[in-house]
Coordinates of C-alpha atoms and ligand atoms in Angstrom, one line a residue:
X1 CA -10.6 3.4 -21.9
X2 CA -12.9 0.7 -20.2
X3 CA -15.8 3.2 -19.8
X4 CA -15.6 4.0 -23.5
X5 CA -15.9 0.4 -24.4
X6 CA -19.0 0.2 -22.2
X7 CA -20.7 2.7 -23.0
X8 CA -20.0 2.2 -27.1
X9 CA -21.2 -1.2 -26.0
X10 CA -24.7 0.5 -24.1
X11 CA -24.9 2.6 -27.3
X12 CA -24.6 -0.9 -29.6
X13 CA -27.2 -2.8 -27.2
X14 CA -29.6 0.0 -27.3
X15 CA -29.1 0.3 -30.8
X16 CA -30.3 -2.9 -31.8
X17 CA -32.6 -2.9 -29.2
X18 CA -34.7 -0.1 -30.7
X19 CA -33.9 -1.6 -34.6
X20 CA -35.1 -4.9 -33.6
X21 CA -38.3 -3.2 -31.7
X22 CA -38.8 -1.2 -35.0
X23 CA -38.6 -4.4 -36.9
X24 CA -40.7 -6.1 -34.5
X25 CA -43.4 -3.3 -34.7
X26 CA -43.9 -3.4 -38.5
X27 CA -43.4 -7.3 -38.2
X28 CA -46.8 -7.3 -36.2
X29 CA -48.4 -4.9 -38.2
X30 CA -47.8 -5.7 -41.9
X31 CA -50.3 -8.9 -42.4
X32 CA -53.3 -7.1 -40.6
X33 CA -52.4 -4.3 -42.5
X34 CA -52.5 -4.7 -46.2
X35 CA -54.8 -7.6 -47.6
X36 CA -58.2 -8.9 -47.5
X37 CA -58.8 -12.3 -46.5
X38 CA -60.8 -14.5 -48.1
X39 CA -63.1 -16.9 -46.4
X40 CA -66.2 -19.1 -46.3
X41 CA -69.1 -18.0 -43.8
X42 CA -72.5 -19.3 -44.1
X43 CA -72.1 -20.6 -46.8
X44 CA -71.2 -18.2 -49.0
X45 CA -67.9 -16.9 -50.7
X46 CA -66.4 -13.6 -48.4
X47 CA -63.9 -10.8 -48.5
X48 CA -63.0 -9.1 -45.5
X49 CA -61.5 -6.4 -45.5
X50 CA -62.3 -4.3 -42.1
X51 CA -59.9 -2.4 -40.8
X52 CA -57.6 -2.0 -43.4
X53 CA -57.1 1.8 -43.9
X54 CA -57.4 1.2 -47.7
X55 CA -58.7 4.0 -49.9
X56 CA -59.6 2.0 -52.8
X57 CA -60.6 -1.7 -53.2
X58 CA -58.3 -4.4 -54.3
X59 CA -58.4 -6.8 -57.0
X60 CA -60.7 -9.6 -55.0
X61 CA -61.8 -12.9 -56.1
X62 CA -64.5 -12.2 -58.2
X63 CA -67.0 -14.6 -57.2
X64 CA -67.2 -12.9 -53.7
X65 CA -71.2 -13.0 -52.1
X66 CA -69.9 -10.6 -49.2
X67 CA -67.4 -7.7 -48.9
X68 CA -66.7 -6.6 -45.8
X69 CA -65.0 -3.1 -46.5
X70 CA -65.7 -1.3 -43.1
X71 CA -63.9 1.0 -41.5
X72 CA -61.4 1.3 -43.8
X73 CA -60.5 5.2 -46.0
X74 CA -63.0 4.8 -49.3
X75 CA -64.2 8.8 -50.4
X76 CA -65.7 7.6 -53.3
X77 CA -67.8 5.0 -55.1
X78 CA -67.1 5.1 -59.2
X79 CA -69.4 3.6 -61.7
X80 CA -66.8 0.5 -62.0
X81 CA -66.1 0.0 -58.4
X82 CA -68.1 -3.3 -58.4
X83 CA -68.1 -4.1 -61.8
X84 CA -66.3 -7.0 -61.1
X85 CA -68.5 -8.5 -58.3
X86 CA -71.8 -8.9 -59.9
X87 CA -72.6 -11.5 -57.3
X88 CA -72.1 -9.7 -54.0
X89 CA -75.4 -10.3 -51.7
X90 CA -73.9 -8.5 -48.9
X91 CA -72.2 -5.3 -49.1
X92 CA -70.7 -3.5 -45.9
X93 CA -69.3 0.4 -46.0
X94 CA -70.0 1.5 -42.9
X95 CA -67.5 3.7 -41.5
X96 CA -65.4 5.3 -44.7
X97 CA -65.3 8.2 -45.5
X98 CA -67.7 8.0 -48.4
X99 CA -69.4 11.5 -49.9
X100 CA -69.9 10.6 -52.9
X101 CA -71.5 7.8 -54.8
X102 CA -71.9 7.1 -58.9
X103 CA -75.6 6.8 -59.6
X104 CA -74.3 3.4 -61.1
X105 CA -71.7 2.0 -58.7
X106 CA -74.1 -0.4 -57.4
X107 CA -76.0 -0.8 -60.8
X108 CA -74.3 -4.6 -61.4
X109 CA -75.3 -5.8 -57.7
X110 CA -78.5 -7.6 -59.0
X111 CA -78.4 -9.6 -56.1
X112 CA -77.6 -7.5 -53.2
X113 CA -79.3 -8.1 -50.4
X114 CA -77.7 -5.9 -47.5
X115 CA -76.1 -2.6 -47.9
X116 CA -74.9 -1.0 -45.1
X117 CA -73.0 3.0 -45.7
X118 CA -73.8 3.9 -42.1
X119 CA -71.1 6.0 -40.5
X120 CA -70.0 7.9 -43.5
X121 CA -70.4 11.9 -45.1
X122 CA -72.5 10.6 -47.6
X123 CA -73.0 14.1 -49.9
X124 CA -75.1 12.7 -52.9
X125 CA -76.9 9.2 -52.5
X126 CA -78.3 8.0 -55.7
X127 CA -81.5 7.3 -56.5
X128 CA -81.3 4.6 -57.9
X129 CA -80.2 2.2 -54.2
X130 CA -83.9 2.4 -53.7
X131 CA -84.3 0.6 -57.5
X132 CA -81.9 -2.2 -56.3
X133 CA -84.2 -5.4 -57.2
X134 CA -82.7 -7.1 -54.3
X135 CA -82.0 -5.0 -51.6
X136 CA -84.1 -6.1 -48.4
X137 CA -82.1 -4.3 -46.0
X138 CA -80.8 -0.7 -46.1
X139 CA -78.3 1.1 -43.5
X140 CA -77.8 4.9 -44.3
X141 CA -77.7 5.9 -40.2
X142 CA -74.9 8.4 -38.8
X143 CA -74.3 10.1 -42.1
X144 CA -74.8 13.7 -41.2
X145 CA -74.4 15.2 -44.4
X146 CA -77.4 13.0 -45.4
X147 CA -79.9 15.5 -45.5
X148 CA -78.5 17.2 -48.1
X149 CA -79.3 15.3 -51.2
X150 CA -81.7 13.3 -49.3
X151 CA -84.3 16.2 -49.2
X152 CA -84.2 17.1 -52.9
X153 CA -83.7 13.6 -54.0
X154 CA -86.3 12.4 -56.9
X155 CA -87.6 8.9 -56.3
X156 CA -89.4 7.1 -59.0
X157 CA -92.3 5.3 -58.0
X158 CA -92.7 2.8 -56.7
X159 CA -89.7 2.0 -55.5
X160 CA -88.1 -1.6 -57.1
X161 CA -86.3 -2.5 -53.8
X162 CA -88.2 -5.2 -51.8
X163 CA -87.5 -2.7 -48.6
X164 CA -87.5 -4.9 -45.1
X165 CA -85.7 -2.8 -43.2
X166 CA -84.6 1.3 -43.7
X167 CA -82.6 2.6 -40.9
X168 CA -81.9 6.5 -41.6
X169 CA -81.3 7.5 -37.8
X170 CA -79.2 9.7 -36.9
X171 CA -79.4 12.2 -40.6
X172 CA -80.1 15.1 -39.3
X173 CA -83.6 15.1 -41.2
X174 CA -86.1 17.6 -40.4
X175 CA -88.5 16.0 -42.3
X176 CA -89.0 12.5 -44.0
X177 CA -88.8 12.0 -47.7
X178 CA -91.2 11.0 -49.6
X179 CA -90.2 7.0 -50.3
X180 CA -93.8 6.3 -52.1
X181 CA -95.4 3.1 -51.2
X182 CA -92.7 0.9 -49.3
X183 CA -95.3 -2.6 -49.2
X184 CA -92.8 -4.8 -47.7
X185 CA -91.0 -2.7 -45.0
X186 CA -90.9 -4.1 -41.5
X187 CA -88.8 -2.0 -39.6
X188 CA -88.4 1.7 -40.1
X189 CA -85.2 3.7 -37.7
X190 CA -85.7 6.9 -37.9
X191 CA -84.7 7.7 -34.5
X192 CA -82.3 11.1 -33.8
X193 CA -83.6 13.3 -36.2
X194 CA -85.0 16.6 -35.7
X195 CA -88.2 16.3 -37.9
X196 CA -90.2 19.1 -37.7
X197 CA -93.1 17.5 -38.8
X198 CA -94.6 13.4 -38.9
X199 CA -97.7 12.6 -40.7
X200 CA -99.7 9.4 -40.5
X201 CA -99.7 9.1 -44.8
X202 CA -96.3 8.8 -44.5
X203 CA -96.9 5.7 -42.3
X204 CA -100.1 4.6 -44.0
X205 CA -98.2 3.4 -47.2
X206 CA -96.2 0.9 -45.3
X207 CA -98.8 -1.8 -44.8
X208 CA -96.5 -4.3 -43.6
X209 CA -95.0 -2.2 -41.1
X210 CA -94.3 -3.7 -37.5
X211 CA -91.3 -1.6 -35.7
X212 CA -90.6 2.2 -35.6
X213 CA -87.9 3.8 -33.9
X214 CA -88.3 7.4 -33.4
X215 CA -87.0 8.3 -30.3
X216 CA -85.2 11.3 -30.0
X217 CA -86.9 12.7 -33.1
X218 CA -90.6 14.2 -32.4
X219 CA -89.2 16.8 -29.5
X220 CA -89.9 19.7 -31.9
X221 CA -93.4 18.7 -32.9
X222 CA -96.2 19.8 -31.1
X223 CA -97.8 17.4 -28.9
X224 CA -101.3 17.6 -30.8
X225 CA -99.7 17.2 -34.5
X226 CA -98.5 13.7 -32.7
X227 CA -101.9 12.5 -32.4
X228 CA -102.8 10.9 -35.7
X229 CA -99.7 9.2 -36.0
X230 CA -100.2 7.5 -32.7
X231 CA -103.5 7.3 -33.4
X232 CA -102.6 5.3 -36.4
X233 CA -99.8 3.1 -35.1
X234 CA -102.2 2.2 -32.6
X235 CA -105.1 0.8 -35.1
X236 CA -102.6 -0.9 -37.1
X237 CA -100.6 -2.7 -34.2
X238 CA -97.2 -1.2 -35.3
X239 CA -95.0 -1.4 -32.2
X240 CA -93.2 2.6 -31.3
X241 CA -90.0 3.0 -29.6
X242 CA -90.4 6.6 -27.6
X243 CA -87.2 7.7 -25.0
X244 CA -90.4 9.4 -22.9
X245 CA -93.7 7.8 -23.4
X246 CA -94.9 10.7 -20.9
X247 CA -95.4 12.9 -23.2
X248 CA -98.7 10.7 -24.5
X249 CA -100.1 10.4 -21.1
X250 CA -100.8 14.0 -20.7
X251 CA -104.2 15.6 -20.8
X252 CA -103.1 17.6 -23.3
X253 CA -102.7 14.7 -25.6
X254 CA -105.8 13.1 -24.8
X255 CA -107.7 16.7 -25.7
X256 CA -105.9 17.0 -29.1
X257 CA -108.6 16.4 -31.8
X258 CA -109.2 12.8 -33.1
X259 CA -109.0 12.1 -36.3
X260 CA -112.4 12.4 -38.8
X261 CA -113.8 9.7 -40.5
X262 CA -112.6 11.4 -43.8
X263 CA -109.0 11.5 -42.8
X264 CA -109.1 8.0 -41.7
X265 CA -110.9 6.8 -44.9
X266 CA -107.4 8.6 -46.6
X267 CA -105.1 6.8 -44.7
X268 CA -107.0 3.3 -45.3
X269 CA -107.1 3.9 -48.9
X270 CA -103.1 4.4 -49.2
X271 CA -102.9 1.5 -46.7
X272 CA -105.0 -0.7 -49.2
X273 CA -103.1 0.2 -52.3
X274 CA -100.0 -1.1 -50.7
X275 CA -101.7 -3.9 -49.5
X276 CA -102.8 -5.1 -52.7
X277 CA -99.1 -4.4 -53.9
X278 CA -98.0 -6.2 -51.2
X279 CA -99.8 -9.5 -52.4
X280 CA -98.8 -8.8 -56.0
X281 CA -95.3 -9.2 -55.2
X282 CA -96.1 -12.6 -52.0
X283 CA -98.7 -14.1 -54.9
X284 CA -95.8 -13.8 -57.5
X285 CA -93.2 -15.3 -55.5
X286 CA -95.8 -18.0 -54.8
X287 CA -96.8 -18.9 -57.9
X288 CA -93.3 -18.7 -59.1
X289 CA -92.3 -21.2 -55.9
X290 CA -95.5 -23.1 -57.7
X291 CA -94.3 -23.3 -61.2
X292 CA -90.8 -24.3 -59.7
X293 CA -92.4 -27.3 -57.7
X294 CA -94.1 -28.5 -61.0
X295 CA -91.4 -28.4 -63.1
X296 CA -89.6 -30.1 -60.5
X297 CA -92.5 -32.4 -59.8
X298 CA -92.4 -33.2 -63.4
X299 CA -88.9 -33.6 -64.1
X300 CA -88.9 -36.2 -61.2
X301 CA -91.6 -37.7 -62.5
X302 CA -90.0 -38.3 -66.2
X303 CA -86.5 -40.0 -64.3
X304 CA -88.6 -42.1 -62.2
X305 CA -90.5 -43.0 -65.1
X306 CA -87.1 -43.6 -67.4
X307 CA -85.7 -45.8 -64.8
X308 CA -88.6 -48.0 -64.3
X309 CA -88.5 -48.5 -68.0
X310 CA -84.9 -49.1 -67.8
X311 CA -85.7 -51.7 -65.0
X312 CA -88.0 -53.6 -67.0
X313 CA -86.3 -53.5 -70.1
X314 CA -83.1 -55.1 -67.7
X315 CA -85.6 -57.7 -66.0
X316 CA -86.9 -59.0 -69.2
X317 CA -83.7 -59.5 -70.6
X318 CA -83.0 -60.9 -67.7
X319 CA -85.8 -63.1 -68.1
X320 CA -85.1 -64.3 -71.6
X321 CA -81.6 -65.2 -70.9
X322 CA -82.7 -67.4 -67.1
X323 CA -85.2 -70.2 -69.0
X324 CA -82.1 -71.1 -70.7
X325 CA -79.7 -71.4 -68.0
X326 CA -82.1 -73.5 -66.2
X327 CA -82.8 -75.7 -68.8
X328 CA -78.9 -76.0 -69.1
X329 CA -78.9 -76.5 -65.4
X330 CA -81.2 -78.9 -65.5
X331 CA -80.3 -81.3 -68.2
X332 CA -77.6 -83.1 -66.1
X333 CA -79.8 -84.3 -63.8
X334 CA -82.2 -85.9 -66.5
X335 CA -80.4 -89.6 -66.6
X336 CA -81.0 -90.0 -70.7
X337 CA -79.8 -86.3 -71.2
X338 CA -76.5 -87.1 -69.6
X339 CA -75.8 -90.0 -71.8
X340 CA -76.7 -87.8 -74.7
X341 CA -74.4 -85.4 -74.0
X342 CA -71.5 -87.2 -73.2
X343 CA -71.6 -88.2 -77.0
X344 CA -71.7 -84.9 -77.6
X345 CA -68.8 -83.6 -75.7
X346 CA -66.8 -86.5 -77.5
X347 CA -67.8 -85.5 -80.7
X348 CA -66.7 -82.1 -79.9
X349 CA -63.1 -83.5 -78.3
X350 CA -62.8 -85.5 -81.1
X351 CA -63.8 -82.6 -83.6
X352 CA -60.9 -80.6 -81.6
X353 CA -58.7 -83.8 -81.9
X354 CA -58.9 -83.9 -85.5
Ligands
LIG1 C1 -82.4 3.0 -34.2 O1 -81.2 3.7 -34.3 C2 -80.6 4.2 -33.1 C3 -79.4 5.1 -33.5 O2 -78.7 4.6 -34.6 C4 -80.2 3.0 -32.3 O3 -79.6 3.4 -31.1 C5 -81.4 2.1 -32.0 O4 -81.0 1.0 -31.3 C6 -82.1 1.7 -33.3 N1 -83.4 1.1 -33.0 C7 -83.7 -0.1 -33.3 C8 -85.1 -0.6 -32.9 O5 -83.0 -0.9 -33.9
LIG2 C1 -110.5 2.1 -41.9 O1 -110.1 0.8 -41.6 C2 -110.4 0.4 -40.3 C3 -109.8 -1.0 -40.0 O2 -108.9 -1.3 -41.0 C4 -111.9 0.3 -40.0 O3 -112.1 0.0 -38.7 C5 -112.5 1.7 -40.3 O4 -113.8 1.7 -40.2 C6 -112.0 2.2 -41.7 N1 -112.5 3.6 -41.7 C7 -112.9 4.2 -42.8 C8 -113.5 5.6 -42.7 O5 -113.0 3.6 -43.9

């Protein structure tokens, strides 16, 4: 009989035990779970959603500047998905499952800046990223299925997106596509490939070019197909990232043919058209900052000039009225005055008296 009770008792405690744990366990869990958080960084307005194992975006504030979506269960981007957001400047996919993206999804982020769909199984990537009119920074590395639409993908020319930085490492690309002239590109991943062939054109049409990554990447190429590319980094200062630099210390490398005047006369032309479309685009910032600064200047100039009128207008006024007051202040003091006015004053009392 007492056993019984104990052990219905053990059975209750452990009972609970394991319901509150449950509770406990979905307690913790549920807030980090299920909602985006909105929050001010840097000044600008953010979603954050990392983390969230969502397979579709939320209804979010709509005046969001970044959306932080990473790492969460997205396949797709639709036409619509970011209808709402036209303002988003900073856009962060990486690590979804994303395959397939609408050649409009990202047709109403005017003002993106940042896009970043690294870590994904992206199947079909638009063209039209690359037309983006904002988009200064582009992350498509660790998307192995990449080279799929990549290599057959039809780029108009030249691109609209002021390009800083392109990272496609890691795409499994045998050979680089054909971006056109890139003017403004700084930095250019394109590290843990397996290209099967590099060409210095290909490097010739980014003038602004300072950083290439592309270690892990030129093991298939034969040592003396290297040479003008190096060659070419080389004249134009652009700094290399190798994993064995060896490999350009070699005799074998130093006896691989230079490069003739003609070729080098090819790559400087390509490297002067983008550097005259390189200006274009500083010189029209430039004189747009200008045109800004008059205005401005002028605008200034015109409320300064209002309130100085203003000023005037108040001070002589001011003026006007003062001669008065003085005289008023002074008559007191003049002896005769004073008996004048005292007449005056009676008059007036008596007036009120009457
Ligand atoms: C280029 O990409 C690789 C692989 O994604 C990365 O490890 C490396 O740090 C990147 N290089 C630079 C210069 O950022
Ligand atoms: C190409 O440009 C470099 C420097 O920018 C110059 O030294 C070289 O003479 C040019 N070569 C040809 C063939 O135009």
């Amino acid at each position: 009989m007492y056993r019984v009770k104990v052990d219905s008792l053990m059975l209750l405690l452990w009972a609970s035990c394991t319901v509150t744990r449950g509770i406990s366990d979905v307690e913790v869990l549920t807030p980090k779970l299920t909602r985006c958080s909105h929050e001010r960084a840097y000044d600008m307005y953010g979603a954050y959603c990392g983390g969230l194992r969502l397979d579709k975006i939320p209804n979010l504030k709509s005046s969001i500047e970044i959306l932080d979506f990473s790492e969460n269960r997205l396949n797709e981007l639709q036409a619509d998905t970011f209808t709402n957001y036209p303002n988003i400047k900073f856009l962060y996919l990486t690590e979804n499952q994303l395959y397939r993206i609408d050649k409009d999804a990202f047709a109403p982020l005017v003002y993106l800046q940042t896009l970043d769909l690294s870590n994904n199984v992206i199947l079909e990537l638009p063209e039209t990223v690359f037309q983006l009119p904002s988009l200064r920074n582009l992350y498509l590395k660790n998307n192995p299925l990449l080279h799929l639409s990549i290599s057959n993908l039809e780029i108009r020319k030249p691109i609209k997106a002021p390009l800083e930085l392109l990272d496609i490492s890691n795409c499994k690309l045998e050979r680089l596509p054909n971006w056109g002239t890139i003017p403004n590109l700084v930095k250019y991943n394109i590290s843990h490939n397996q290209l099967k062939t590099i060409e210095a054109q290909h490097f010739a049409s980014m003038c602004a070019l300072k950083k290439v990554d592309i270690s892990k990447s030129i093991e298939e190429i034969k040592t003396c197909d290297l040479k003008p590319t190096i060659s070419w980094f080389q004249i134009k200062a652009i700094s290399f990232e190798l994993d064995d630099y060896s490999k350009l210390n070699t005799e074998e490398f130093n006896d691989c043919p230079s490069m003739t005047g003609n070729d080098l006369e090819i790559l400087n032309t390509t490297h002067h058209i983008c550097r005259s479309m390189y200006l274009k685009f500083h010189n029209s910032i430039t004189s747009r900052r200008t045109w800004l600064t008059v205005i401005g200047g002028l605008a200034g100039f015109l409320v300064c000039f209002m309130l100085l009128l203003y000023l005037m207008h108040r001070h002589n006024v001011a003026q006007t009225k003062e001669p008065s007051e003085k005289i008023k202040k002074v008559t007191p003091k003049n002896e005769s005055d004073k008996h004048a006015s005292i007449p005056i004053l009676n008059e007036t009392s008596d007036v009120s008296r009457l």
